[in-house]
Amino acid sequence: MKNHALTHEAVTVIGWIALVQGGLGAGGRLFGDGPWGLLQKWWDIPTAGYLALFAVGIALAAWGETAKKKAKA
């Protein structure tokens, strides 16, 4: 595995983790009694912060997945 392929994989994993944590935090605040996920155990993040984290996660995961597909082609 080349270095740039490893970088794309790492960015993809970080993106998916950010997407899930942002989605759980925002979902918990909007539909539950408090944020869900792991981040709420360490920080008090507002709903807008969770939504921003979700958006960043989508962008990183999409970029990483697209880069992996381009590398295979």
Short mmCIF file of N, CA and C in Angstrom, two decimals:
data_model
loop_
_atom_site.label_atom_id
_atom_site.label_comp_id
_atom_site.label_asym_id
_atom_site.label_seq_id
_atom_site.Cartn_x
_atom_site.Cartn_y
_atom_site.Cartn_z
N MET A 1 0.84 -1.16 0.00
CA MET A 1 0.00 0.00 0.00
C MET A 1 0.89 1.24 0.00
N LYS A 2 0.66 2.12 -0.95
CA LYS A 2 1.48 3.32 -1.04
C LYS A 2 1.04 4.33 0.01
N ASN A 3 1.90 5.30 0.24
CA ASN A 3 1.66 6.28 1.29
C ASN A 3 0.37 7.07 1.06
N HIS A 4 0.12 7.51 -0.18
CA HIS A 4 -1.08 8.28 -0.43
C HIS A 4 -2.34 7.42 -0.28
N ALA A 5 -2.25 6.15 -0.57
CA ALA A 5 -3.40 5.26 -0.38
C ALA A 5 -3.70 5.11 1.11
N LEU A 6 -2.65 5.05 1.92
CA LEU A 6 -2.84 4.97 3.37
C LEU A 6 -3.45 6.26 3.90
N THR A 7 -3.03 7.39 3.35
CA THR A 7 -3.59 8.67 3.75
C THR A 7 -5.07 8.74 3.41
N HIS A 8 -5.45 8.29 2.20
CA HIS A 8 -6.85 8.29 1.81
C HIS A 8 -7.68 7.39 2.74
N GLU A 9 -7.12 6.27 3.11
CA GLU A 9 -7.83 5.35 4.01
C GLU A 9 -8.01 5.98 5.39
N ALA A 10 -6.98 6.65 5.89
CA ALA A 10 -7.07 7.29 7.21
C ALA A 10 -8.10 8.42 7.19
N VAL A 11 -8.10 9.22 6.14
CA VAL A 11 -9.06 10.31 6.03
C VAL A 11 -10.48 9.75 5.96
N THR A 12 -10.65 8.65 5.25
CA THR A 12 -11.97 8.03 5.13
C THR A 12 -12.46 7.55 6.49
N VAL A 13 -11.61 6.90 7.25
CA VAL A 13 -11.99 6.39 8.57
C VAL A 13 -12.32 7.55 9.51
N ILE A 14 -11.49 8.58 9.51
CA ILE A 14 -11.76 9.75 10.35
C ILE A 14 -13.07 10.40 9.95
N GLY A 15 -13.33 10.47 8.66
CA GLY A 15 -14.58 11.04 8.17
C GLY A 15 -15.79 10.26 8.65
N TRP A 16 -15.72 8.94 8.56
CA TRP A 16 -16.86 8.12 9.01
C TRP A 16 -17.08 8.26 10.51
N ILE A 17 -16.00 8.32 11.28
CA ILE A 17 -16.13 8.48 12.74
C ILE A 17 -16.75 9.84 13.06
N ALA A 18 -16.29 10.89 12.39
CA ALA A 18 -16.84 12.22 12.61
C ALA A 18 -18.31 12.26 12.21
N LEU A 19 -18.66 11.63 11.11
CA LEU A 19 -20.04 11.58 10.64
C LEU A 19 -20.94 10.91 11.67
N VAL A 20 -20.51 9.78 12.19
CA VAL A 20 -21.32 9.04 13.16
C VAL A 20 -21.45 9.81 14.47
N GLN A 21 -20.34 10.36 14.97
CA GLN A 21 -20.40 11.09 16.23
C GLN A 21 -21.24 12.36 16.10
N GLY A 22 -21.11 13.05 14.98
CA GLY A 22 -21.93 14.25 14.75
C GLY A 22 -23.40 13.91 14.62
N GLY A 23 -23.69 12.83 13.91
CA GLY A 23 -25.08 12.40 13.76
C GLY A 23 -25.69 11.96 15.07
N LEU A 24 -24.94 11.22 15.87
CA LEU A 24 -25.45 10.78 17.17
C LEU A 24 -25.67 11.95 18.12
N GLY A 25 -24.73 12.88 18.12
CA GLY A 25 -24.87 14.03 19.00
C GLY A 25 -26.05 14.91 18.63
N ALA A 26 -26.17 15.22 17.34
CA ALA A 26 -27.29 16.05 16.89
C ALA A 26 -28.61 15.32 17.05
N GLY A 27 -28.64 14.05 16.71
CA GLY A 27 -29.86 13.27 16.85
C GLY A 27 -30.33 13.18 18.28
N GLY A 28 -29.40 12.99 19.19
CA GLY A 28 -29.75 12.92 20.60
C GLY A 28 -30.28 14.24 21.12
N ARG A 29 -29.67 15.33 20.68
CA ARG A 29 -30.14 16.65 21.12
C ARG A 29 -31.50 16.99 20.52
N LEU A 30 -31.72 16.63 19.26
CA LEU A 30 -32.97 16.99 18.59
C LEU A 30 -34.13 16.05 18.95
N PHE A 31 -33.84 14.77 19.10
CA PHE A 31 -34.91 13.78 19.28
C PHE A 31 -34.90 13.09 20.64
N GLY A 32 -33.88 13.32 21.45
CA GLY A 32 -33.79 12.67 22.74
C GLY A 32 -33.64 13.69 23.86
N ASP A 33 -33.18 13.22 25.00
CA ASP A 33 -33.02 14.11 26.14
C ASP A 33 -31.60 14.68 26.24
N GLY A 34 -30.69 14.22 25.40
CA GLY A 34 -29.32 14.72 25.40
C GLY A 34 -28.54 14.05 24.29
N PRO A 35 -27.32 14.53 24.04
CA PRO A 35 -26.54 13.96 22.95
C PRO A 35 -26.14 12.51 23.23
N TRP A 36 -26.06 11.75 22.17
CA TRP A 36 -25.60 10.38 22.24
C TRP A 36 -24.19 10.33 21.69
N GLY A 37 -23.51 9.23 21.89
CA GLY A 37 -22.16 9.08 21.35
C GLY A 37 -21.10 9.28 22.41
N LEU A 38 -19.87 9.28 21.98
CA LEU A 38 -18.74 9.33 22.89
C LEU A 38 -18.30 10.75 23.24
N LEU A 39 -18.44 11.68 22.31
CA LEU A 39 -17.93 13.03 22.54
C LEU A 39 -18.61 13.73 23.71
N GLN A 40 -19.87 13.45 23.95
CA GLN A 40 -20.60 14.10 25.04
C GLN A 40 -20.06 13.73 26.41
N LYS A 41 -19.26 12.70 26.48
CA LYS A 41 -18.67 12.31 27.76
C LYS A 41 -17.51 13.23 28.15
N TRP A 42 -16.89 13.90 27.14
CA TRP A 42 -15.74 14.76 27.40
C TRP A 42 -16.04 16.24 27.23
N TRP A 43 -16.89 16.59 26.27
CA TRP A 43 -17.15 18.00 25.97
C TRP A 43 -18.64 18.25 25.87
N ASP A 44 -19.02 19.49 26.18
CA ASP A 44 -20.40 19.93 26.01
C ASP A 44 -20.46 20.70 24.69
N ILE A 45 -20.84 20.02 23.63
CA ILE A 45 -20.87 20.59 22.29
C ILE A 45 -22.30 21.00 21.97
N PRO A 46 -22.49 22.22 21.44
CA PRO A 46 -23.85 22.62 21.06
C PRO A 46 -24.34 21.85 19.83
N THR A 47 -25.64 21.92 19.59
CA THR A 47 -26.23 21.20 18.46
C THR A 47 -25.60 21.61 17.14
N ALA A 48 -25.35 22.91 16.98
CA ALA A 48 -24.71 23.39 15.74
C ALA A 48 -23.32 22.79 15.56
N GLY A 49 -22.62 22.57 16.65
CA GLY A 49 -21.30 21.93 16.58
C GLY A 49 -21.40 20.49 16.11
N TYR A 50 -22.40 19.78 16.60
CA TYR A 50 -22.60 18.40 16.15
C TYR A 50 -22.97 18.36 14.68
N LEU A 51 -23.80 19.31 14.24
CA LEU A 51 -24.18 19.35 12.83
C LEU A 51 -22.98 19.70 11.95
N ALA A 52 -22.11 20.60 12.43
CA ALA A 52 -20.88 20.91 11.68
C ALA A 52 -19.97 19.70 11.62
N LEU A 53 -19.85 18.97 12.71
CA LEU A 53 -19.04 17.75 12.74
C LEU A 53 -19.59 16.72 11.76
N PHE A 54 -20.92 16.61 11.70
CA PHE A 54 -21.58 15.71 10.76
C PHE A 54 -21.24 16.10 9.32
N ALA A 55 -21.31 17.40 9.02
CA ALA A 55 -21.01 17.88 7.66
C ALA A 55 -19.55 17.65 7.29
N VAL A 56 -18.65 17.89 8.22
CA VAL A 56 -17.23 17.64 7.97
C VAL A 56 -16.99 16.15 7.75
N GLY A 57 -17.67 15.33 8.53
CA GLY A 57 -17.56 13.88 8.36
C GLY A 57 -18.02 13.43 6.99
N ILE A 58 -19.13 13.99 6.50
CA ILE A 58 -19.62 13.65 5.17
C ILE A 58 -18.59 14.04 4.12
N ALA A 59 -18.04 15.25 4.25
CA ALA A 59 -17.06 15.72 3.26
C ALA A 59 -15.80 14.84 3.25
N LEU A 60 -15.28 14.52 4.42
CA LEU A 60 -14.06 13.70 4.50
C LEU A 60 -14.30 12.28 4.00
N ALA A 61 -15.41 11.70 4.40
CA ALA A 61 -15.71 10.33 3.96
C ALA A 61 -15.92 10.28 2.45
N ALA A 62 -16.64 11.26 1.92
CA ALA A 62 -16.87 11.29 0.47
C ALA A 62 -15.57 11.49 -0.29
N TRP A 63 -14.71 12.39 0.19
CA TRP A 63 -13.43 12.62 -0.49
C TRP A 63 -12.56 11.36 -0.44
N GLY A 64 -12.51 10.73 0.72
CA GLY A 64 -11.69 9.51 0.84
C GLY A 64 -12.20 8.38 -0.02
N GLU A 65 -13.52 8.18 -0.04
CA GLU A 65 -14.09 7.11 -0.87
C GLU A 65 -13.87 7.39 -2.35
N THR A 66 -14.03 8.64 -2.76
CA THR A 66 -13.82 9.01 -4.17
C THR A 66 -12.35 8.82 -4.55
N ALA A 67 -11.45 9.19 -3.68
CA ALA A 67 -10.02 9.03 -3.96
C ALA A 67 -9.65 7.55 -4.08
N LYS A 68 -10.25 6.71 -3.25
CA LYS A 68 -9.96 5.28 -3.34
C LYS A 68 -10.46 4.71 -4.67
N LYS A 69 -11.64 5.14 -5.13
CA LYS A 69 -12.17 4.66 -6.39
C LYS A 69 -11.33 5.13 -7.56
N LYS A 70 -10.85 6.37 -7.51
CA LYS A 70 -9.99 6.89 -8.58
C LYS A 70 -8.66 6.15 -8.62
N ALA A 71 -8.14 5.77 -7.46
CA ALA A 71 -6.87 5.06 -7.40
C ALA A 71 -6.99 3.65 -7.99
N LYS A 72 -8.16 3.03 -7.85
CA LYS A 72 -8.37 1.69 -8.39
C LYS A 72 -8.54 1.72 -9.91
N ALA A 73 -9.04 2.83 -10.44
CA ALA A 73 -9.32 2.93 -11.88
C ALA A 73 -8.07 3.11 -12.70
#
